[in-house]
């Protein structure tokens, strides 16, 4: 399953873990029918979210136990991605319920309910290598023990040319250690991975045995398809050419089966073209359109008197600073919600409006509002009774942004589920009064109790606006305040056509742009796709030293070039694009061959420990310019920052340019106008 945002990935991982636990429980009850291989789920995301190897997980756990709950959060990868047991719901504690077995090279998460839960420490009849929850949150384990379901971000595609171990995810395996799992070609250079292991503790002796190839992925699910657009979408579509080929299954000679691809999206235009550019497949909508638009199997339209929807309120105060308007909107909503909550006896009727969600287009705007919530808004709420509203004391605002550490996000999502109904026990967590979020909340956050949102300025795209505001009003009627800036022409235009825009909002969804075989996309991603296919299609070229033995005139090289050429021609319907792609590929292969034949050097894909004699073929982006064999490590950061310098008129020396002299304010200017005009020539 592919996702684009880490928040969405983590949430889906938590939900899918319950499904895998159910599968594993059924398998354990009848292994003769369902086999001896356990069902597992893996979280394959960036190193800032989960650990890349067991050593990093062990270091994280030691640091966490040293802190002893003092509240400091690490920004490194965390194996603590589940806040509670997905099977029985018992709350998990990272320091107590997560252990690292250095012999098995496993990070094990066990349920604290030792006897009642089948995934607790006291589960009867469970082998040592299967104890705990069937979840894998360390990259090293995902490569050695390929799980039944992998939930990943598309950014991980960039690791295919850099890490040979990834080929296990596509069934390209040949050896298996009876203790650690599948063995990659580079594992012989690891101290812990040898041909045999003596007995140690409760673990019997282990050996490495030959195994046949494993079946590659049968199903690929792409959720939130509309998020894959622009530069990210173009590189994703290019790397999908490698993913699609690696996931093919040769059933018999001359017959190759591609994996099934299911994509889901809510707000998209020209989906057929986008799917063709990304996956090189035709589009089949499921379910097909029926007799009425009111019921399409997934959604049913109901009258507002039966199930109220969302009320959109546009606010645009001419001549008033946007921050001043936002302060008043926040105070009015928070205090009015408290008044109604007290009037109706603190019931579930008014609870959805007690938590206010603030949506922002940038971290800069969000940071400014956070200070206002902590200062101005909190102070005004204490005096809200002067305006016939209720006095309210709010806690510190919560955030859902990219600057939050990954291990803090599950706790925030859990707090959002807490209600304001009833009496709160001493020592329990306080419900969130104000949540400030960027587009991280626009997808994947499914907290049904939220009912109120303030949108600060009109979002950049209509699809983002629809997705963000749909986070509220799911269970109860939703209330969305859109605070528009009168000084911005686009915001003002939306305010002037507010009613008609919302009446036909889906007609304004923009078409998405995905160009995987454009010149600049090929400059950035073609080397990575070429190395991914060469390194992962054949076992003999998978190891880091395999780059030295690759024959650029051989059968595999010709197969890679032809498959990418067919892909480019199928996607673009232009023969010239395929010919241009072949020219670029041969240029890279010639360079590869030249480097391979250089005297006195052994070519490897990248630098590695204990392999100091290797010369790296691939170059990491370093900001010094993109070279022929530069290969991205992330699909998002593909462009270096650009420095701009203002030099004035052509031929004019910026050093001798006359100094800027502001226009002084006139007598008729007001204080606000003077501040605005001061600094204009």
XYZ file of C-alpha atoms in Angstrom:
681
model
C 0.000 0.000 0.000
C 1.452 3.344 -1.102
C 0.861 6.661 0.621
C 2.396 10.102 0.256
C 2.251 11.524 3.793
C 3.681 9.979 6.967
C 0.594 10.852 9.048
C -1.655 9.015 6.613
C 0.755 6.071 6.542
C 0.920 5.771 10.333
C -2.862 5.931 10.722
C -3.481 3.264 8.100
C -0.794 1.107 9.708
C -2.620 1.254 13.033
C -5.918 0.287 11.400
C -4.493 -2.497 9.240
C -2.622 -3.997 12.212
C -5.972 -5.178 13.634
C -6.725 -6.985 10.364
C -3.355 -8.754 10.369
C -3.814 -9.725 14.032
C -7.111 -11.357 13.103
C -5.464 -13.241 10.213
C -2.646 -14.441 12.465
C -5.101 -15.585 15.167
C -6.987 -17.684 12.593
C -3.717 -19.136 11.247
C -2.503 -20.149 14.712
C -5.791 -21.951 15.350
C -5.360 -24.145 12.238
C -1.769 -24.103 10.896
C -2.427 -27.240 8.867
C -4.864 -25.252 6.721
C -3.264 -21.802 6.705
C 0.414 -22.748 6.814
C 3.271 -22.187 9.223
C 4.448 -18.798 7.902
C 3.003 -16.061 10.132
C 0.946 -13.165 8.834
C 2.791 -9.890 9.420
C 2.434 -6.217 8.556
C 5.383 -3.913 7.899
C 5.743 -0.129 8.072
C 8.256 0.924 5.400
C 8.754 4.666 5.736
C 11.574 7.185 6.154
C 14.382 6.905 8.688
C 13.000 9.895 10.575
C 9.828 7.895 11.372
C 11.020 4.313 11.963
C 14.530 2.850 12.517
C 16.503 1.618 9.525
C 18.154 -1.244 11.413
C 18.088 -3.116 14.714
C 21.012 -1.161 16.141
C 19.108 2.122 15.726
C 16.053 0.582 17.390
C 18.189 -0.599 20.306
C 19.749 2.852 20.723
C 16.314 4.507 20.639
C 14.985 2.118 23.287
C 17.959 2.706 25.598
C 17.553 6.482 25.299
C 13.820 6.199 25.953
C 14.357 4.175 29.124
C 16.974 6.630 30.343
C 14.511 9.494 29.954
C 11.945 7.598 32.081
C 9.003 9.518 30.667
C 10.432 13.003 31.185
C 8.693 14.099 28.008
C 11.632 14.664 25.694
C 10.943 13.480 22.185
C 13.545 12.094 19.812
C 13.520 13.177 16.199
C 15.153 9.924 15.089
C 13.223 6.873 13.940
C 10.985 5.343 16.589
C 9.636 1.765 16.789
C 6.811 3.059 19.005
C 4.155 3.467 16.303
C 1.264 1.764 18.105
C -0.232 3.456 21.155
C -2.421 0.477 22.072
C -2.695 -3.195 21.230
C -4.661 -3.474 17.954
C -6.233 -6.743 19.163
C -7.397 -6.083 22.737
C -6.951 -2.302 23.070
C -4.595 -2.376 26.064
C -2.398 0.720 26.176
C 1.243 0.135 25.209
C 4.217 1.657 26.989
C 7.363 2.034 24.882
C 9.889 1.400 27.630
C 8.063 -1.633 28.987
C 6.448 -3.342 25.985
C 9.142 -2.897 23.321
C 12.212 -5.132 23.472
C 15.124 -5.643 21.089
C 16.416 -9.199 20.722
C 20.008 -8.815 19.496
C 20.318 -12.542 18.787
C 17.260 -12.734 16.539
C 17.852 -9.156 15.327
C 14.189 -8.454 16.052
C 12.334 -5.516 17.597
C 9.415 -7.147 19.403
C 6.279 -5.347 20.591
C 4.263 -7.357 23.123
C 0.860 -6.655 24.607
C 1.026 -5.987 28.385
C -2.022 -8.221 28.890
C 0.201 -11.261 29.264
C -2.427 -14.004 29.488
C -5.757 -12.853 28.035
C -4.281 -11.454 24.777
C -2.820 -13.960 22.266
C -0.047 -11.446 21.537
C 1.047 -11.021 25.147
C 4.234 -12.275 26.754
C 2.473 -15.283 28.266
C 0.846 -16.562 25.049
C 0.938 -20.368 25.103
C 2.538 -22.433 22.351
C 3.957 -19.513 20.346
C 7.515 -19.956 18.975
C 10.146 -17.490 20.125
C 10.460 -15.862 16.702
C 6.678 -15.323 16.500
C 5.990 -13.876 19.946
C 4.498 -10.426 20.263
C 2.387 -8.482 17.822
C 2.795 -9.439 14.130
C 4.166 -6.010 13.190
C 7.529 -5.013 11.713
C 8.654 -1.409 12.194
C 12.373 -1.728 11.362
C 13.527 -1.693 7.730
C 16.088 -4.443 8.304
C 13.370 -6.852 9.480
C 11.082 -6.003 6.570
C 13.825 -7.035 4.148
C 14.651 -10.271 6.015
C 11.043 -11.235 6.853
C 8.888 -9.862 3.997
C 5.457 -9.284 5.548
C 2.080 -10.131 4.048
C 1.151 -6.443 3.911
C 3.629 -3.587 3.482
C 2.448 -0.035 4.147
C 4.899 2.465 2.718
C 5.399 6.009 1.500
C 6.333 6.609 -2.130
C 9.558 8.246 -0.910
C 10.896 4.763 -0.160
C 11.087 4.057 -3.915
C 14.264 6.125 -3.909
C 15.985 3.425 -1.783
C 15.758 0.741 -4.480
C 19.092 1.591 -6.187
C 20.859 2.242 -2.873
C 19.859 -0.855 -0.881
C 20.166 -4.287 -2.424
C 18.122 -5.832 0.404
C 14.941 -4.311 -1.073
C 14.820 -7.043 -3.719
C 13.370 -9.411 -1.081
C 10.144 -7.374 -1.224
C 9.791 -8.481 -4.859
C 10.514 -12.148 -4.198
C 14.111 -12.094 -5.472
C 15.665 -14.337 -2.803
C 17.975 -17.337 -2.969
C 19.203 -18.010 0.592
C 17.532 -18.033 3.974
C 18.958 -18.117 7.480
C 16.861 -20.305 9.774
C 17.284 -17.700 12.530
C 17.273 -14.303 10.821
C 15.302 -14.806 7.601
C 16.230 -14.131 3.986
C 19.865 -13.287 3.342
C 20.800 -10.472 0.957
C 23.890 -10.533 -1.223
C 25.655 -7.985 0.984
C 24.865 -9.848 4.227
C 28.153 -11.746 4.137
C 29.876 -8.493 5.092
C 27.805 -8.228 8.276
C 29.240 -9.507 11.529
C 25.924 -10.988 12.646
C 25.154 -12.773 9.348
C 27.369 -15.781 8.711
C 26.816 -19.129 7.070
C 25.984 -20.732 10.414
C 25.220 -19.649 13.988
C 25.883 -21.633 17.160
C 23.187 -22.112 19.760
C 22.810 -19.086 21.998
C 20.509 -18.808 24.999
C 17.083 -20.184 24.105
C 17.842 -20.036 20.388
C 19.012 -23.254 18.682
C 21.853 -23.381 16.169
C 21.039 -21.938 12.755
C 22.313 -22.403 9.211
C 21.804 -20.791 5.825
C 19.874 -22.845 3.261
C 18.998 -22.393 -0.399
C 15.392 -21.415 -1.165
C 13.410 -20.856 -4.375
C 12.156 -17.454 -5.450
C 9.165 -16.098 -3.531
C 6.035 -14.797 -5.203
C 6.196 -10.993 -5.741
C 3.395 -8.628 -4.621
C 0.034 -9.504 -6.185
C -1.827 -6.330 -5.238
C -0.729 -2.701 -5.057
C -3.076 -0.201 -3.418
C -2.481 3.510 -4.002
C -4.529 5.603 -1.603
C -5.170 9.349 -2.026
C -4.181 9.307 -5.680
C -4.785 13.039 -6.098
C -1.751 13.814 -3.908
C 0.619 12.322 -6.494
C 1.089 15.266 -8.824
C 3.688 17.836 -9.782
C 7.391 16.986 -9.306
C 6.597 14.231 -6.790
C 4.105 12.655 -9.203
C 6.499 12.809 -12.139
C 9.295 11.025 -10.259
C 6.821 8.555 -8.753
C 5.559 7.687 -12.241
C 9.139 7.162 -13.427
C 10.009 4.877 -10.496
C 6.699 3.039 -11.001
C 8.206 1.706 -14.229
C 10.785 -0.126 -12.096
C 8.242 -1.182 -9.446
C 5.911 -2.603 -12.096
C 8.662 -4.656 -13.735
C 10.071 -5.940 -10.433
C 6.602 -7.019 -9.250
C 5.865 -9.040 -12.404
C 5.520 -12.799 -12.052
C 6.670 -15.101 -14.853
C 4.006 -17.806 -14.620
C 5.382 -19.728 -17.573
C 7.701 -19.002 -20.510
C 6.189 -16.219 -22.570
C 3.484 -15.371 -20.016
C 4.091 -12.592 -17.494
C 1.471 -11.444 -14.975
C 1.551 -7.859 -13.691
C 0.252 -6.973 -10.220
C -3.258 -5.623 -9.840
C -3.336 -1.901 -9.005
C -6.204 -0.327 -7.076
C -6.189 3.449 -6.631
C -8.628 5.423 -4.509
C -9.244 9.132 -4.670
C -11.966 11.610 -3.822
C -11.136 14.885 -5.563
C -9.514 14.492 -8.948
C -9.990 15.548 -12.551
C -8.669 13.729 -15.625
C -8.070 10.610 -13.555
C -7.726 8.426 -16.664
C -4.745 10.430 -17.881
C -3.127 10.526 -14.454
C -3.468 6.749 -13.979
C -2.043 6.113 -17.425
C 0.965 8.345 -16.751
C 1.596 6.791 -13.335
C 0.840 3.099 -13.835
C 0.612 2.655 -17.638
C -2.805 1.057 -17.237
C -6.316 1.736 -18.398
C -8.855 2.964 -15.864
C -11.829 0.909 -14.726
C -14.057 2.689 -12.219
C -15.499 0.522 -9.467
C -18.339 0.381 -8.959
C -19.535 1.512 -12.391
C -22.069 4.374 -12.475
C -25.547 3.204 -11.537
C -29.010 4.496 -12.262
C -28.805 7.385 -9.806
C -26.058 9.709 -8.609
C -27.507 9.635 -5.076
C -26.073 6.166 -4.375
C -22.715 5.032 -5.791
C -22.091 2.143 -3.362
C -19.376 3.994 -1.400
C -21.405 7.106 -0.603
C -25.095 7.850 -0.297
C -26.578 11.302 -0.486
C -29.098 12.059 2.228
C -31.294 15.059 2.846
C -29.916 17.663 5.251
C -32.919 17.259 7.554
C -31.941 13.597 8.016
C -28.164 13.992 8.214
C -26.876 17.581 8.371
C -23.685 18.291 6.469
C -21.307 21.258 6.829
C -22.081 24.958 7.013
C -19.479 27.215 5.381
C -19.176 30.791 6.648
C -17.004 33.275 4.755
C -15.481 36.140 6.760
C -13.712 39.066 5.094
C -13.324 42.342 7.062
C -12.326 45.168 4.746
C -9.521 47.354 6.064
C -8.870 45.208 9.145
C -5.761 43.128 9.707
C -6.324 39.423 9.142
C -4.792 38.521 12.503
C -7.272 40.763 14.303
C -10.147 39.065 12.495
C -8.751 35.602 13.283
C -8.426 36.461 16.992
C -12.063 37.502 17.178
C -13.261 34.434 15.287
C -11.310 32.078 17.571
C -12.559 33.817 20.725
C -16.175 33.895 19.567
C -16.223 30.238 18.569
C -14.431 28.909 21.664
C -16.472 30.982 24.104
C -19.800 30.283 22.363
C -19.068 26.549 22.340
C -18.374 26.690 26.087
C -21.638 28.594 26.682
C -23.705 26.008 24.791
C -21.811 23.166 26.436
C -22.760 24.492 29.869
C -26.341 25.245 28.844
C -27.033 21.741 27.538
C -25.412 19.899 30.400
C -22.049 18.956 28.843
C -23.544 16.317 26.580
C -22.419 14.779 23.312
C -24.641 17.268 21.499
C -22.179 20.139 21.947
C -18.923 18.209 22.378
C -17.919 18.308 18.648
C -17.575 22.104 18.795
C -15.401 22.217 21.922
C -12.271 21.366 19.912
C -11.446 24.006 17.318
C -9.258 23.056 14.356
C -7.211 25.819 12.741
C -6.021 25.142 9.191
C -3.089 27.049 7.681
C -1.329 27.146 4.331
C 2.151 27.676 5.784
C 4.118 27.039 8.963
C 4.785 30.764 9.233
C 1.086 31.598 9.565
C 0.580 28.702 11.961
C 3.458 29.815 14.191
C 2.028 33.322 14.432
C -1.411 32.007 15.394
C 0.085 29.687 18.013
C 1.510 32.695 19.853
C -1.842 34.456 19.592
C -3.683 31.435 21.025
C -1.273 31.252 23.952
C -1.509 34.997 24.650
C -4.277 37.190 23.192
C -6.960 34.551 22.699
C -6.441 32.938 26.118
C -6.623 36.362 27.798
C -9.769 37.408 25.955
C -11.509 34.116 26.775
C -11.126 34.868 30.482
C -13.168 38.070 29.930
C -15.634 36.524 27.458
C -18.528 36.912 29.935
C -18.508 40.654 29.227
C -19.853 39.848 25.766
C -22.578 37.484 27.048
C -20.415 34.434 26.343
C -18.859 31.921 28.744
C -15.499 32.234 30.452
C -13.162 29.507 29.255
C -9.675 28.412 30.262
C -7.928 26.595 27.434
C -4.810 24.465 27.503
C -1.739 24.636 25.330
C -2.616 24.305 21.617
C -1.687 21.077 19.861
C -0.053 20.836 16.448
C -0.180 18.492 13.487
C 2.633 19.712 11.253
C 5.787 18.457 9.568
C 7.908 19.764 12.450
C 6.343 17.307 14.892
C 8.375 14.220 15.757
C 6.867 10.974 14.514
C 6.503 9.397 17.951
C 4.449 12.410 19.135
C 1.824 12.156 16.374
C 0.022 8.999 17.621
C -0.416 10.623 21.048
C -2.021 13.730 19.514
C -4.413 11.626 17.443
C -5.361 9.705 20.574
C -6.020 12.939 22.495
C -8.304 14.175 19.712
C -10.649 11.294 20.544
C -11.062 12.507 24.152
C -14.379 14.249 24.799
C -15.390 17.115 27.085
C -18.414 15.204 28.421
C -18.585 14.114 32.041
C -16.094 14.810 34.798
C -12.403 14.385 34.054
C -10.534 12.254 36.573
C -7.448 13.643 38.206
C -4.280 12.638 36.398
C -5.985 11.840 33.093
C -5.132 13.623 29.847
C -6.971 16.842 29.041
C -8.954 17.015 25.783
C -7.520 19.311 23.116
C -9.081 22.782 22.962
C -7.281 24.109 19.880
C -5.560 22.084 17.183
C -3.383 23.954 14.676
C -2.584 22.043 11.496
C -1.207 22.382 7.994
C -2.076 20.173 5.013
C -0.912 17.168 7.073
C -4.480 16.982 8.399
C -6.028 17.213 4.929
C -5.815 13.447 4.363
C -6.029 10.444 6.605
C -7.168 12.083 9.857
C -10.434 10.339 10.637
C -11.557 11.756 13.994
C -15.333 11.704 13.757
C -15.982 13.913 16.811
C -14.485 17.102 15.308
C -17.101 19.672 14.361
C -15.536 23.146 13.939
C -12.711 24.506 11.799
C -11.244 27.911 10.944
C -9.457 28.076 7.581
C -6.870 30.842 7.488
C -6.836 32.220 3.907
C -8.000 30.280 0.857
C -5.883 27.137 0.240
C -3.896 26.922 -2.962
C -6.080 24.272 -4.613
C -9.757 23.423 -4.481
C -8.990 19.743 -3.854
C -6.980 20.670 -0.760
C -9.828 22.905 0.453
C -12.368 20.089 0.076
C -10.121 17.524 1.734
C -9.164 19.774 4.656
C -12.677 20.956 5.520
C -14.060 17.416 5.278
C -12.142 16.551 8.467
C -14.993 18.127 10.456
C -18.707 17.367 10.426
C -18.456 13.616 9.943
C -20.664 12.527 12.820
C -22.318 15.820 13.747
C -23.123 18.937 11.711
C -19.890 20.696 10.749
C -19.114 24.414 10.949
C -16.315 25.855 8.771
C -15.206 29.491 9.042
C -13.104 30.644 6.096
C -11.218 33.826 7.063
C -10.208 35.550 3.813
C -7.638 38.306 3.373
C -9.118 41.345 1.634
C -5.641 42.448 0.491
C -5.206 39.297 -1.632
C -7.097 39.402 -4.950
C -7.640 35.628 -5.016
C -9.101 35.582 -1.502
C -11.308 38.545 -2.309
C -12.557 36.840 -5.464
C -13.485 33.728 -3.478
C -15.361 35.865 -0.972
C -17.329 37.710 -3.671
C -18.398 34.387 -5.243
C -18.570 32.475 -1.965
C -22.072 31.043 -2.353
C -21.815 30.029 -5.999
C -18.309 28.594 -5.476
C -19.451 26.291 -2.672
C -22.598 25.297 -4.553
C -20.435 23.987 -7.417
C -17.193 23.320 -5.561
C -16.393 20.017 -7.283
C -16.488 21.702 -10.693
C -13.504 23.812 -9.631
C -11.190 20.877 -8.856
C -7.993 21.387 -10.853
C -6.545 18.822 -13.248
C -3.322 17.222 -12.040
C -0.028 17.191 -13.889
C 2.136 14.064 -14.026
C 4.939 13.936 -16.618
C 7.238 11.007 -15.786
C 9.080 11.112 -19.128
C 9.646 14.851 -19.345
C 13.249 15.956 -19.872
C 13.807 17.284 -16.361
C 12.185 14.235 -14.753
C 14.524 11.964 -16.740
C 17.512 14.080 -15.713
C 16.646 13.554 -12.050
C 15.298 10.013 -11.938
C 16.443 7.906 -14.893
C 19.749 6.874 -13.298
C 17.913 5.646 -10.191
C 15.410 3.638 -12.260
C 18.200 2.042 -14.318
C 20.191 1.057 -11.221
C 17.023 -0.231 -9.488
C 16.215 -2.631 -12.328
C 19.784 -3.862 -12.815
C 20.384 -4.392 -9.109
C 17.082 -6.080 -8.273
C 16.243 -8.184 -11.345
C 19.237 -10.537 -11.113
C 20.861 -11.991 -7.989
C 24.406 -11.781 -9.343
C 24.198 -7.991 -9.666
C 22.428 -7.307 -6.375
C 25.444 -7.008 -4.097
C 27.282 -3.741 -3.841
C 30.154 -5.218 -5.845
C 27.717 -6.353 -8.540
C 28.170 -3.057 -10.343
C 31.681 -4.208 -11.322
C 30.440 -7.378 -13.040
C 27.435 -5.954 -14.911
C 27.753 -6.379 -18.684
C 26.280 -3.285 -20.305
C 26.096 -5.159 -23.649
C 24.441 -8.232 -22.158
C 20.929 -9.606 -22.135
C 19.819 -7.860 -18.925
C 20.918 -4.429 -20.149
C 19.005 -4.912 -23.405
C 15.928 -6.105 -21.497
C 15.964 -3.054 -19.197
C 16.331 -0.629 -22.113
C 13.537 -2.238 -24.135
C 11.093 -2.433 -21.227
C 11.603 1.245 -20.346
C 11.284 2.203 -24.019
C 7.950 0.387 -24.306
C 6.753 2.032 -21.123
C 7.610 5.522 -22.388
C 5.894 4.941 -25.718
C 2.769 3.490 -24.085
C 2.458 6.407 -21.672
C 3.159 9.260 -24.081
C 1.948 7.756 -27.406
C 5.025 9.342 -28.994
C 7.716 7.193 -30.630
C 10.242 10.005 -30.361
C 10.007 9.876 -26.551
C 11.017 6.224 -26.560
C 13.944 6.906 -28.886
C 15.121 9.799 -26.725
C 14.886 7.585 -23.629
C 17.029 4.912 -25.307
C 19.674 7.534 -26.097
C 19.761 8.674 -22.469
C 19.976 5.092 -21.194
C 22.836 4.206 -23.528
C 24.671 7.320 -22.397
C 24.469 6.116 -18.811
C 25.387 2.545 -19.721
C 28.453 3.730 -21.632
C 29.527 5.759 -18.610
C 28.939 2.699 -16.394
C 31.115 0.563 -18.698
C 33.859 3.193 -18.731
C 33.922 3.322 -14.931
C 33.861 -0.471 -14.685
C 36.916 -0.846 -16.933
C 38.954 1.865 -15.206
C 42.319 0.415 -14.114
C 43.047 -0.155 -10.430
C 39.465 0.298 -9.179
C 36.582 -1.957 -8.152
C 33.201 -0.432 -8.928
C 30.347 -0.553 -6.409
C 26.923 1.012 -6.357
C 27.768 3.117 -3.304
C 30.295 3.459 -0.526
C 29.889 1.005 2.360
C 31.585 0.045 5.591
C 34.215 -2.711 5.315
C 34.359 -2.051 1.563
C 36.883 0.756 1.423
C 38.360 -0.501 -1.848
C 35.158 0.292 -3.811
C 34.661 3.278 -6.090
C 30.989 4.384 -5.961
C 29.020 4.462 -9.204
C 26.071 6.453 -7.862
C 26.420 9.946 -6.473
C 24.227 11.432 -3.765
C 22.810 14.931 -4.305
C 25.218 17.362 -2.650
C 24.085 20.704 -4.031
C 27.140 20.968 -6.285
C 25.199 20.280 -9.468
C 23.333 17.293 -10.841
C 25.648 14.906 -12.659
C 24.949 12.017 -14.996
C 25.080 9.349 -12.254
C 23.558 11.423 -9.465
C 20.742 9.408 -7.876
C 18.128 10.914 -5.539
C 17.705 9.636 -1.998
C 14.202 11.135 -1.749
C 11.526 11.767 -4.359
C 10.609 15.092 -2.779
C 13.959 16.870 -2.555
C 14.949 16.849 -6.206
C 15.848 20.508 -6.711
C 18.624 22.365 -4.866
C 17.842 25.822 -3.463
C 18.355 28.714 -5.858
C 19.958 31.988 -4.799
C 18.416 35.133 -6.259
C 20.236 38.445 -6.533
C 18.603 41.730 -7.514
C 20.971 43.732 -9.743
C 18.723 46.602 -10.863
C 18.748 47.792 -14.473
C 20.793 46.045 -17.116
C 24.371 47.270 -17.017
C 23.927 49.058 -13.689
C 26.373 48.181 -10.946
C 24.397 47.135 -7.814
C 27.158 48.543 -5.630
C 26.780 52.072 -6.971
C 22.980 51.970 -7.041
C 21.515 54.971 -5.189
C 20.120 54.184 -1.722
C 16.406 53.574 -1.291
C 14.514 56.574 0.066
C 10.987 55.886 1.431
C 8.115 58.258 0.833
C 7.179 60.038 4.071
C 3.525 59.782 5.108
C 1.239 62.698 4.341
C -0.977 64.476 6.864
C -4.111 62.662 5.720
C -2.715 59.178 6.261
C -3.981 57.159 9.224
C -1.616 55.241 11.464
C -2.351 51.936 9.702
C -2.033 53.546 6.272
C 1.235 55.210 7.252
C 2.670 51.863 8.295
C 1.615 50.419 4.967
C 2.942 53.266 2.809
C 6.186 53.693 4.682
C 8.791 51.854 2.679
C 7.193 52.433 -0.731
C 9.219 54.557 -3.227
